[in-house]
Amino acid sequence: MRVLIQSYNTVCQNKSGGMQIRVEKTANALQNIGIDVSCFNAFQSNINDCDILHIFMLDIENYALIRCAKAAGKKIVISSVINLLNGWKIDLYRYINRLPLATTYKLLFEILCMADAVIVETDKEAAFVKKHYKVAGEKIRIIPNGSDWINDCDSSIYKCIDRNSEYALIVGRFDENKNQLNVIRALKNTGIQTAFIGGGNHSGASYYRKCIQEAKPYSNFHFLGWVDHKSELIKSAYANCKTLIVPSYSETFGLTIVEGGMAGANLAVSKTLPILDYNVFTEAELFMPDDINSIKTAVINAMKKPKSETMKENIKRFFSWESVAQKHMELYLEILK
């Protein structure tokens, strides 16, 4: 079985690196169970050399490549990775597309029609794709993202927060959806040491500056900026933190929850996130992302209670890359039949 993997063109330019990590880790895990995997190279790859074209992220950038694969009789898998907001807009464009107009959504709908399978990460994403993109239920497969667990780490994080004490951690780019500002407002008078890994991108630079300004009068906030996902520092940050906070209003998945849980951290998580549909997060402290008092209470509770070894082991078992690769292989075999 030969699988050719592709994502959007600038996947390796994104500082947050989530999709790049997902593609690399999925490819490596598939190779480890004996599948011949290669990443698409516009100057070298030939679609006839593969059995399956797997596209990570629904985007019109790969429309021509998908059409080539379809014409060559190759099987096509799309990992959708879509925003679960503004379903009304998709419905509107579906109506508009009855007219002889060329739109982005028209191409997206066509890509999904050409796909032999569409991978989503949660039940909510499956329902969204089925309702708004009108993908047939039998095409949809729910396969979560995976993560590595941390076997060993150092104490380098304490050089950054300048104290050997329990702390909370937030990881990700700064923008209004990620909601770091409300966390700062909730924890500014609590004394809870809070480390932020990540920074602003081209669309979130002003929000990042706003967060830093809000936190400036308080000594319990520490901004570490962007940290390479392979570095010892990020391993140290995950493994040593008492609580991982994920305050986003919306996420397609929410990988940092898995990463923090695998590292053994307690979890304080926005109750709006679809990943909570998996029943391995039952011990997480939940809050409403727009309610500062709710955030404050959840984080304080998470910081007070002991870490749960049971939750950690359940998350490791369910979201390991070995488990994720096995689910992909089962899907590939099914569509090749």
PDB file of C-alpha atoms in Angstrom, residues 15-288:
ATOM      1  CA  LYS A  15       4.793  29.111  13.586  1.00  0.00           C
ATOM      2  CA  SER A  16       2.211  27.278  15.697  1.00  0.00           C
ATOM      3  CA  GLY A  17       3.142  24.155  13.728  1.00  0.00           C
ATOM      4  CA  GLY A  18       0.083  22.078  14.611  1.00  0.00           C
ATOM      5  CA  MET A  19      -0.644  20.739  11.145  1.00  0.00           C
ATOM      6  CA  GLN A  20       3.008  20.196  10.290  1.00  0.00           C
ATOM      7  CA  ILE A  21       3.432  18.104  13.444  1.00  0.00           C
ATOM      8  CA  ARG A  22       0.271  16.136  12.694  1.00  0.00           C
ATOM      9  CA  VAL A  23       1.400  15.300   9.151  1.00  0.00           C
ATOM     10  CA  GLU A  24       4.925  14.316  10.239  1.00  0.00           C
ATOM     11  CA  LYS A  25       3.770  12.197  13.160  1.00  0.00           C
ATOM     12  CA  THR A  26       1.003  10.479  11.184  1.00  0.00           C
ATOM     13  CA  ALA A  27       3.419   9.655   8.354  1.00  0.00           C
ATOM     14  CA  ASN A  28       6.023   8.254  10.762  1.00  0.00           C
ATOM     15  CA  ALA A  29       3.452   6.184  12.641  1.00  0.00           C
ATOM     16  CA  LEU A  30       2.085   4.742   9.375  1.00  0.00           C
ATOM     17  CA  GLN A  31       5.602   3.842   8.253  1.00  0.00           C
ATOM     18  CA  ASN A  32       6.179   2.109  11.584  1.00  0.00           C
ATOM     19  CA  ILE A  33       3.313  -0.300  10.855  1.00  0.00           C
ATOM     20  CA  GLY A  34       4.574  -1.066   7.368  1.00  0.00           C
ATOM     21  CA  ILE A  35       2.786   1.412   5.073  1.00  0.00           C
ATOM     22  CA  ASP A  36       4.786   3.044   2.274  1.00  0.00           C
ATOM     23  CA  VAL A  37       4.270   6.783   2.887  1.00  0.00           C
ATOM     24  CA  SER A  38       5.728   9.758   1.031  1.00  0.00           C
ATOM     25  CA  CYS A  39       5.041  13.482   1.157  1.00  0.00           C
ATOM     26  CA  PHE A  40       4.019  15.252  -2.042  1.00  0.00           C
ATOM     27  CA  ASN A  41       6.723  17.151  -3.917  1.00  0.00           C
ATOM     28  CA  ALA A  42       5.449  19.236  -6.845  1.00  0.00           C
ATOM     29  CA  PHE A  43       8.674  18.655  -8.800  1.00  0.00           C
ATOM     30  CA  GLN A  44       9.149  14.956  -8.099  1.00  0.00           C
ATOM     31  CA  SER A  45       5.955  13.159  -7.083  1.00  0.00           C
ATOM     32  CA  ASN A  46       3.917  11.236  -9.645  1.00  0.00           C
ATOM     33  CA  ILE A  47       0.329  10.490  -8.737  1.00  0.00           C
ATOM     34  CA  ASN A  48       0.558   7.146 -10.548  1.00  0.00           C
ATOM     35  CA  ASP A  49       3.098   5.941  -7.979  1.00  0.00           C
ATOM     36  CA  CYS A  50       0.548   5.866  -5.154  1.00  0.00           C
ATOM     37  CA  ASP A  51      -2.631   3.978  -4.271  1.00  0.00           C
ATOM     38  CA  ILE A  52      -4.089   6.653  -2.000  1.00  0.00           C
ATOM     39  CA  LEU A  53      -3.792  10.447  -1.950  1.00  0.00           C
ATOM     40  CA  HIS A  54      -4.340  11.738   1.582  1.00  0.00           C
ATOM     41  CA  ILE A  55      -4.912  15.491   1.905  1.00  0.00           C
ATOM     42  CA  PHE A  56      -4.632  17.071   5.341  1.00  0.00           C
ATOM     43  CA  MET A  57      -6.975  20.085   5.497  1.00  0.00           C
ATOM     44  CA  LEU A  58      -9.864  20.890   3.213  1.00  0.00           C
ATOM     45  CA  ASP A  59      -8.584  23.697   0.984  1.00  0.00           C
ATOM     46  CA  ILE A  60      -8.866  24.626  -2.678  1.00  0.00           C
ATOM     47  CA  GLU A  61      -5.059  24.787  -3.029  1.00  0.00           C
ATOM     48  CA  ASN A  62      -5.070  21.064  -3.785  1.00  0.00           C
ATOM     49  CA  TYR A  63      -8.082  21.034  -6.100  1.00  0.00           C
ATOM     50  CA  ALA A  64      -6.025  20.371  -9.259  1.00  0.00           C
ATOM     51  CA  LEU A  65      -3.992  17.618  -7.581  1.00  0.00           C
ATOM     52  CA  ILE A  66      -7.155  15.907  -6.371  1.00  0.00           C
ATOM     53  CA  ARG A  67      -8.642  16.033  -9.864  1.00  0.00           C
ATOM     54  CA  CYS A  68      -5.465  14.438 -11.244  1.00  0.00           C
ATOM     55  CA  ALA A  69      -5.717  11.666  -8.672  1.00  0.00           C
ATOM     56  CA  LYS A  70      -9.370  11.093  -9.430  1.00  0.00           C
ATOM     57  CA  ALA A  71      -8.691  10.920 -13.169  1.00  0.00           C
ATOM     58  CA  ALA A  72      -5.929   8.368 -12.494  1.00  0.00           C
ATOM     59  CA  GLY A  73      -8.313   6.188 -10.515  1.00  0.00           C
ATOM     60  CA  LYS A  74      -6.616   6.756  -7.177  1.00  0.00           C
ATOM     61  CA  LYS A  75      -8.421   6.689  -3.845  1.00  0.00           C
ATOM     62  CA  ILE A  76      -8.715  10.056  -2.090  1.00  0.00           C
ATOM     63  CA  VAL A  77      -8.854  10.707   1.651  1.00  0.00           C
ATOM     64  CA  ILE A  78      -9.471  14.183   3.076  1.00  0.00           C
ATOM     65  CA  SER A  79      -8.736  15.043   6.715  1.00  0.00           C
ATOM     66  CA  SER A  80     -11.115  17.973   6.882  1.00  0.00           C
ATOM     67  CA  VAL A  81      -9.665  20.199   9.698  1.00  0.00           C
ATOM     68  CA  ILE A  82     -12.434  22.778   9.395  1.00  0.00           C
ATOM     69  CA  ASN A  83     -13.731  25.600  11.558  1.00  0.00           C
ATOM     70  CA  LEU A  84     -16.986  24.568  13.221  1.00  0.00           C
ATOM     71  CA  LEU A  85     -18.366  28.111  13.200  1.00  0.00           C
ATOM     72  CA  ASN A  86     -20.576  29.934  10.670  1.00  0.00           C
ATOM     73  CA  GLY A  87     -22.415  26.946   9.266  1.00  0.00           C
ATOM     74  CA  TRP A  88     -24.987  29.403   7.937  1.00  0.00           C
ATOM     75  CA  LYS A  89     -22.373  30.821   5.568  1.00  0.00           C
ATOM     76  CA  ILE A  90     -21.709  27.374   4.078  1.00  0.00           C
ATOM     77  CA  ASP A  91     -25.459  26.832   3.685  1.00  0.00           C
ATOM     78  CA  LEU A  92     -25.745  30.204   1.942  1.00  0.00           C
ATOM     79  CA  TYR A  93     -23.009  29.352  -0.550  1.00  0.00           C
ATOM     80  CA  ARG A  94     -24.608  25.999  -1.231  1.00  0.00           C
ATOM     81  CA  TYR A  95     -27.727  27.902  -2.244  1.00  0.00           C
ATOM     82  CA  ILE A  96     -25.699  30.431  -4.288  1.00  0.00           C
ATOM     83  CA  ASN A  97     -23.923  27.586  -6.076  1.00  0.00           C
ATOM     84  CA  ARG A  98     -27.153  26.711  -7.837  1.00  0.00           C
ATOM     85  CA  LEU A  99     -26.291  29.725  -9.960  1.00  0.00           C
ATOM     86  CA  PRO A 100     -23.543  29.497 -12.634  1.00  0.00           C
ATOM     87  CA  LEU A 101     -20.971  31.244 -10.412  1.00  0.00           C
ATOM     88  CA  ALA A 102     -17.458  30.129  -9.503  1.00  0.00           C
ATOM     89  CA  THR A 103     -16.928  30.327  -5.730  1.00  0.00           C
ATOM     90  CA  THR A 104     -14.427  28.902  -3.255  1.00  0.00           C
ATOM     91  CA  TYR A 105     -17.136  26.853  -1.602  1.00  0.00           C
ATOM     92  CA  LYS A 106     -18.165  25.389  -4.941  1.00  0.00           C
ATOM     93  CA  LEU A 107     -14.657  23.938  -5.274  1.00  0.00           C
ATOM     94  CA  LEU A 108     -14.704  22.691  -1.672  1.00  0.00           C
ATOM     95  CA  PHE A 109     -18.004  20.921  -2.266  1.00  0.00           C
ATOM     96  CA  GLU A 110     -16.561  19.330  -5.398  1.00  0.00           C
ATOM     97  CA  ILE A 111     -13.449  18.157  -3.513  1.00  0.00           C
ATOM     98  CA  LEU A 112     -15.624  16.450  -0.912  1.00  0.00           C
ATOM     99  CA  CYS A 113     -17.661  14.797  -3.662  1.00  0.00           C
ATOM    100  CA  MET A 114     -14.460  13.387  -5.193  1.00  0.00           C
ATOM    101  CA  ALA A 115     -13.207  12.069  -1.843  1.00  0.00           C
ATOM    102  CA  ASP A 116     -13.615   8.383  -1.048  1.00  0.00           C
ATOM    103  CA  ALA A 117     -13.408   9.099   2.686  1.00  0.00           C
ATOM    104  CA  VAL A 118     -13.470  12.194   4.902  1.00  0.00           C
ATOM    105  CA  ILE A 119     -11.679  12.009   8.257  1.00  0.00           C
ATOM    106  CA  VAL A 120     -12.930  14.173  11.119  1.00  0.00           C
ATOM    107  CA  GLU A 121     -11.644  14.293  14.684  1.00  0.00           C
ATOM    108  CA  THR A 122     -14.822  14.508  16.788  1.00  0.00           C
ATOM    109  CA  ASP A 123     -18.521  13.691  16.739  1.00  0.00           C
ATOM    110  CA  LYS A 124     -19.323  17.411  16.487  1.00  0.00           C
ATOM    111  CA  GLU A 125     -17.108  17.817  13.434  1.00  0.00           C
ATOM    112  CA  ALA A 126     -18.783  14.764  11.847  1.00  0.00           C
ATOM    113  CA  ALA A 127     -22.226  16.268  12.414  1.00  0.00           C
ATOM    114  CA  PHE A 128     -21.074  19.649  11.057  1.00  0.00           C
ATOM    115  CA  VAL A 129     -19.599  18.152   7.867  1.00  0.00           C
ATOM    116  CA  LYS A 130     -22.679  16.045   7.301  1.00  0.00           C
ATOM    117  CA  LYS A 131     -25.136  18.902   7.899  1.00  0.00           C
ATOM    118  CA  HIS A 132     -23.451  21.832   6.167  1.00  0.00           C
ATOM    119  CA  TYR A 133     -21.183  20.234   3.556  1.00  0.00           C
ATOM    120  CA  LYS A 134     -23.718  17.471   2.830  1.00  0.00           C
ATOM    121  CA  VAL A 135     -21.129  14.691   3.009  1.00  0.00           C
ATOM    122  CA  ALA A 136     -22.728  11.266   3.105  1.00  0.00           C
ATOM    123  CA  GLY A 137     -22.468   9.629   6.511  1.00  0.00           C
ATOM    124  CA  GLU A 138     -20.870   6.474   5.130  1.00  0.00           C
ATOM    125  CA  LYS A 139     -17.923   8.544   3.859  1.00  0.00           C
ATOM    126  CA  ILE A 140     -17.143  10.031   7.277  1.00  0.00           C
ATOM    127  CA  ARG A 141     -14.674   8.421   9.697  1.00  0.00           C
ATOM    128  CA  ILE A 142     -13.835   9.747  13.165  1.00  0.00           C
ATOM    129  CA  ILE A 143     -10.107   9.437  13.872  1.00  0.00           C
ATOM    130  CA  PRO A 144      -8.558  11.653  16.557  1.00  0.00           C
ATOM    131  CA  ASN A 145      -5.222  13.395  16.348  1.00  0.00           C
ATOM    132  CA  GLY A 146      -2.415  11.671  18.202  1.00  0.00           C
ATOM    133  CA  SER A 147       0.298  12.772  20.579  1.00  0.00           C
ATOM    134  CA  ASP A 148       3.550  11.573  22.133  1.00  0.00           C
ATOM    135  CA  TRP A 149       3.837  11.076  25.833  1.00  0.00           C
ATOM    136  CA  ILE A 150       6.831  12.496  27.659  1.00  0.00           C
ATOM    137  CA  ASN A 151       9.077   9.800  29.104  1.00  0.00           C
ATOM    138  CA  ASP A 152      11.708  12.076  30.584  1.00  0.00           C
ATOM    139  CA  CYS A 153      12.314  15.787  30.914  1.00  0.00           C
ATOM    140  CA  ASP A 154      14.497  18.312  32.674  1.00  0.00           C
ATOM    141  CA  SER A 155      13.666  21.289  34.892  1.00  0.00           C
ATOM    142  CA  SER A 156      14.512  23.996  32.322  1.00  0.00           C
ATOM    143  CA  ILE A 157      11.028  25.516  32.595  1.00  0.00           C
ATOM    144  CA  TYR A 158      11.887  26.856  36.056  1.00  0.00           C
ATOM    145  CA  LYS A 159      14.597  29.055  34.585  1.00  0.00           C
ATOM    146  CA  CYS A 160      11.848  30.785  32.595  1.00  0.00           C
ATOM    147  CA  ILE A 161       9.321  31.296  35.355  1.00  0.00           C
ATOM    148  CA  ASP A 162      12.058  32.063  37.882  1.00  0.00           C
ATOM    149  CA  ARG A 163      10.666  30.043  40.747  1.00  0.00           C
ATOM    150  CA  ASN A 164      10.451  26.393  41.766  1.00  0.00           C
ATOM    151  CA  SER A 165       6.701  26.263  42.375  1.00  0.00           C
ATOM    152  CA  GLU A 166       3.528  24.787  40.942  1.00  0.00           C
ATOM    153  CA  TYR A 167       2.288  26.567  37.848  1.00  0.00           C
ATOM    154  CA  ALA A 168      -0.407  26.541  35.191  1.00  0.00           C
ATOM    155  CA  LEU A 169       0.430  26.372  31.477  1.00  0.00           C
ATOM    156  CA  ILE A 170      -1.227  27.655  28.287  1.00  0.00           C
ATOM    157  CA  VAL A 171       0.146  26.658  24.875  1.00  0.00           C
ATOM    158  CA  GLY A 172      -0.820  28.118  21.498  1.00  0.00           C
ATOM    159  CA  ARG A 173      -0.836  31.201  19.342  1.00  0.00           C
ATOM    160  CA  PHE A 174      -2.417  34.332  20.747  1.00  0.00           C
ATOM    161  CA  ASP A 175      -5.706  35.414  19.210  1.00  0.00           C
ATOM    162  CA  GLU A 176      -9.193  36.297  20.386  1.00  0.00           C
ATOM    163  CA  ASN A 177     -10.529  32.783  19.852  1.00  0.00           C
ATOM    164  CA  LYS A 178      -7.735  31.311  21.997  1.00  0.00           C
ATOM    165  CA  ASN A 179      -8.933  33.651  24.756  1.00  0.00           C
ATOM    166  CA  GLN A 180      -5.733  34.166  26.769  1.00  0.00           C
ATOM    167  CA  LEU A 181      -6.857  37.656  27.800  1.00  0.00           C
ATOM    168  CA  ASN A 182      -9.748  36.329  29.884  1.00  0.00           C
ATOM    169  CA  VAL A 183      -7.373  33.932  31.641  1.00  0.00           C
ATOM    170  CA  ILE A 184      -5.113  36.846  32.580  1.00  0.00           C
ATOM    171  CA  ARG A 185      -8.101  38.781  33.900  1.00  0.00           C
ATOM    172  CA  ALA A 186      -9.279  35.735  35.867  1.00  0.00           C
ATOM    173  CA  LEU A 187      -5.925  34.914  37.486  1.00  0.00           C
ATOM    174  CA  LYS A 188      -4.315  38.346  37.944  1.00  0.00           C
ATOM    175  CA  ASN A 189      -5.025  38.550  41.675  1.00  0.00           C
ATOM    176  CA  THR A 190      -4.678  34.857  42.512  1.00  0.00           C
ATOM    177  CA  GLY A 191      -0.888  34.535  42.639  1.00  0.00           C
ATOM    178  CA  ILE A 192      -1.108  31.396  40.482  1.00  0.00           C
ATOM    179  CA  GLN A 193       2.086  31.192  38.433  1.00  0.00           C
ATOM    180  CA  THR A 194       1.006  30.996  34.787  1.00  0.00           C
ATOM    181  CA  ALA A 195       3.287  30.334  31.816  1.00  0.00           C
ATOM    182  CA  PHE A 196       2.258  31.167  28.241  1.00  0.00           C
ATOM    183  CA  ILE A 197       3.979  29.388  25.356  1.00  0.00           C
ATOM    184  CA  GLY A 198       3.228  30.883  21.943  1.00  0.00           C
ATOM    185  CA  GLY A 199       2.963  34.297  20.400  1.00  0.00           C
ATOM    186  CA  GLY A 200       1.049  36.392  17.926  1.00  0.00           C
ATOM    187  CA  ASN A 201       1.019  35.709  14.206  1.00  0.00           C
ATOM    188  CA  HIS A 202       0.339  38.136  11.360  1.00  0.00           C
ATOM    189  CA  SER A 203      -3.329  38.388  12.367  1.00  0.00           C
ATOM    190  CA  GLY A 204      -2.902  38.251  16.142  1.00  0.00           C
ATOM    191  CA  ALA A 205       0.059  40.516  16.903  1.00  0.00           C
ATOM    192  CA  SER A 206      -2.070  43.277  18.424  1.00  0.00           C
ATOM    193  CA  TYR A 207      -3.938  40.807  20.640  1.00  0.00           C
ATOM    194  CA  TYR A 208      -0.605  39.421  21.878  1.00  0.00           C
ATOM    195  CA  ARG A 209       0.555  42.922  22.807  1.00  0.00           C
ATOM    196  CA  LYS A 210      -2.753  43.572  24.551  1.00  0.00           C
ATOM    197  CA  CYS A 211      -2.323  40.441  26.669  1.00  0.00           C
ATOM    198  CA  ILE A 212       1.220  41.402  27.667  1.00  0.00           C
ATOM    199  CA  GLN A 213       0.053  44.899  28.612  1.00  0.00           C
ATOM    200  CA  GLU A 214      -2.825  43.511  30.701  1.00  0.00           C
ATOM    201  CA  ALA A 215      -0.460  41.177  32.561  1.00  0.00           C
ATOM    202  CA  LYS A 216       2.328  43.710  33.082  1.00  0.00           C
ATOM    203  CA  PRO A 217       1.410  44.841  36.635  1.00  0.00           C
ATOM    204  CA  TYR A 218       1.339  41.235  37.915  1.00  0.00           C
ATOM    205  CA  SER A 219       4.380  39.065  38.615  1.00  0.00           C
ATOM    206  CA  ASN A 220       2.655  35.683  38.229  1.00  0.00           C
ATOM    207  CA  PHE A 221       2.460  35.771  34.401  1.00  0.00           C
ATOM    208  CA  HIS A 222       5.349  34.584  32.229  1.00  0.00           C
ATOM    209  CA  PHE A 223       5.449  34.905  28.439  1.00  0.00           C
ATOM    210  CA  LEU A 224       7.893  32.460  26.863  1.00  0.00           C
ATOM    211  CA  GLY A 225       7.095  33.234  23.204  1.00  0.00           C
ATOM    212  CA  TRP A 226       7.310  30.617  20.473  1.00  0.00           C
ATOM    213  CA  VAL A 227       9.093  27.416  21.497  1.00  0.00           C
ATOM    214  CA  ASP A 228      10.105  24.646  19.093  1.00  0.00           C
ATOM    215  CA  HIS A 229       7.845  21.637  19.601  1.00  0.00           C
ATOM    216  CA  LYS A 230      10.884  19.325  19.676  1.00  0.00           C
ATOM    217  CA  SER A 231      12.744  21.305  22.333  1.00  0.00           C
ATOM    218  CA  GLU A 232      13.472  20.134  25.863  1.00  0.00           C
ATOM    219  CA  LEU A 233      11.858  23.310  27.174  1.00  0.00           C
ATOM    220  CA  ILE A 234       8.380  22.459  25.914  1.00  0.00           C
ATOM    221  CA  LYS A 235       8.704  18.915  27.266  1.00  0.00           C
ATOM    222  CA  SER A 236       9.726  20.381  30.594  1.00  0.00           C
ATOM    223  CA  ALA A 237       6.809  22.823  30.536  1.00  0.00           C
ATOM    224  CA  TYR A 238       4.225  20.095  29.935  1.00  0.00           C
ATOM    225  CA  ALA A 239       5.692  17.511  32.286  1.00  0.00           C
ATOM    226  CA  ASN A 240       6.167  19.822  35.273  1.00  0.00           C
ATOM    227  CA  CYS A 241       2.986  21.905  35.126  1.00  0.00           C
ATOM    228  CA  LYS A 242       0.241  21.241  37.664  1.00  0.00           C
ATOM    229  CA  THR A 243      -2.557  22.407  35.369  1.00  0.00           C
ATOM    230  CA  LEU A 244      -2.952  22.873  31.628  1.00  0.00           C
ATOM    231  CA  ILE A 245      -5.486  25.591  30.735  1.00  0.00           C
ATOM    232  CA  VAL A 246      -7.276  25.521  27.354  1.00  0.00           C
ATOM    233  CA  PRO A 247      -9.611  28.553  27.254  1.00  0.00           C
ATOM    234  CA  SER A 248     -10.526  28.638  23.533  1.00  0.00           C
ATOM    235  CA  TYR A 249     -14.038  29.454  22.407  1.00  0.00           C
ATOM    236  CA  SER A 250     -13.723  27.017  19.517  1.00  0.00           C
ATOM    237  CA  GLU A 251     -11.287  24.327  18.352  1.00  0.00           C
ATOM    238  CA  THR A 252     -11.553  21.745  15.621  1.00  0.00           C
ATOM    239  CA  PHE A 253      -9.903  19.312  18.020  1.00  0.00           C
ATOM    240  CA  GLY A 254      -7.740  20.785  20.793  1.00  0.00           C
ATOM    241  CA  LEU A 255      -4.480  18.837  20.712  1.00  0.00           C
ATOM    242  CA  THR A 256      -2.929  20.661  23.657  1.00  0.00           C
ATOM    243  CA  ILE A 257      -5.543  18.998  25.897  1.00  0.00           C
ATOM    244  CA  VAL A 258      -4.229  15.598  24.812  1.00  0.00           C
ATOM    245  CA  GLU A 259      -0.595  16.682  25.213  1.00  0.00           C
ATOM    246  CA  GLY A 260      -1.202  18.057  28.695  1.00  0.00           C
ATOM    247  CA  GLY A 261      -3.236  15.031  29.752  1.00  0.00           C
ATOM    248  CA  MET A 262      -0.562  12.625  28.501  1.00  0.00           C
ATOM    249  CA  ALA A 263       2.022  14.548  30.510  1.00  0.00           C
ATOM    250  CA  GLY A 264      -0.091  14.020  33.622  1.00  0.00           C
ATOM    251  CA  ALA A 265      -1.309  17.593  34.111  1.00  0.00           C
ATOM    252  CA  ASN A 266      -4.677  18.408  35.586  1.00  0.00           C
ATOM    253  CA  LEU A 267      -6.928  20.021  32.984  1.00  0.00           C
ATOM    254  CA  ALA A 268      -8.945  23.245  33.106  1.00  0.00           C
ATOM    255  CA  VAL A 269     -10.803  23.410  29.823  1.00  0.00           C
ATOM    256  CA  SER A 270     -13.465  25.452  28.073  1.00  0.00           C
ATOM    257  CA  LYS A 271     -16.636  23.367  28.097  1.00  0.00           C
ATOM    258  CA  THR A 272     -17.398  24.418  24.509  1.00  0.00           C
ATOM    259  CA  LEU A 273     -14.654  22.232  22.975  1.00  0.00           C
ATOM    260  CA  PRO A 274     -15.695  19.158  20.957  1.00  0.00           C
ATOM    261  CA  ILE A 275     -12.798  16.974  22.140  1.00  0.00           C
ATOM    262  CA  LEU A 276     -14.638  16.611  25.449  1.00  0.00           C
ATOM    263  CA  ASP A 277     -16.992  14.197  23.659  1.00  0.00           C
ATOM    264  CA  TYR A 278     -14.289  11.583  24.234  1.00  0.00           C
ATOM    265  CA  ASN A 279     -15.005  10.060  27.637  1.00  0.00           C
ATOM    266  CA  VAL A 280     -11.382  10.090  28.825  1.00  0.00           C
ATOM    267  CA  PHE A 281     -11.555  13.701  30.070  1.00  0.00           C
ATOM    268  CA  THR A 282     -14.151  13.187  32.786  1.00  0.00           C
ATOM    269  CA  GLU A 283     -11.863  14.548  35.521  1.00  0.00           C
ATOM    270  CA  ALA A 284     -11.189  17.864  33.767  1.00  0.00           C
ATOM    271  CA  GLU A 285     -12.377  21.102  35.396  1.00  0.00           C
ATOM    272  CA  LEU A 286     -14.698  22.857  32.933  1.00  0.00           C
ATOM    273  CA  PHE A 287     -15.556  26.550  32.545  1.00  0.00           C
ATOM    274  CA  MET A 288     -17.374  28.952  30.256  1.00  0.00           C
TER     275      MET A 288
END
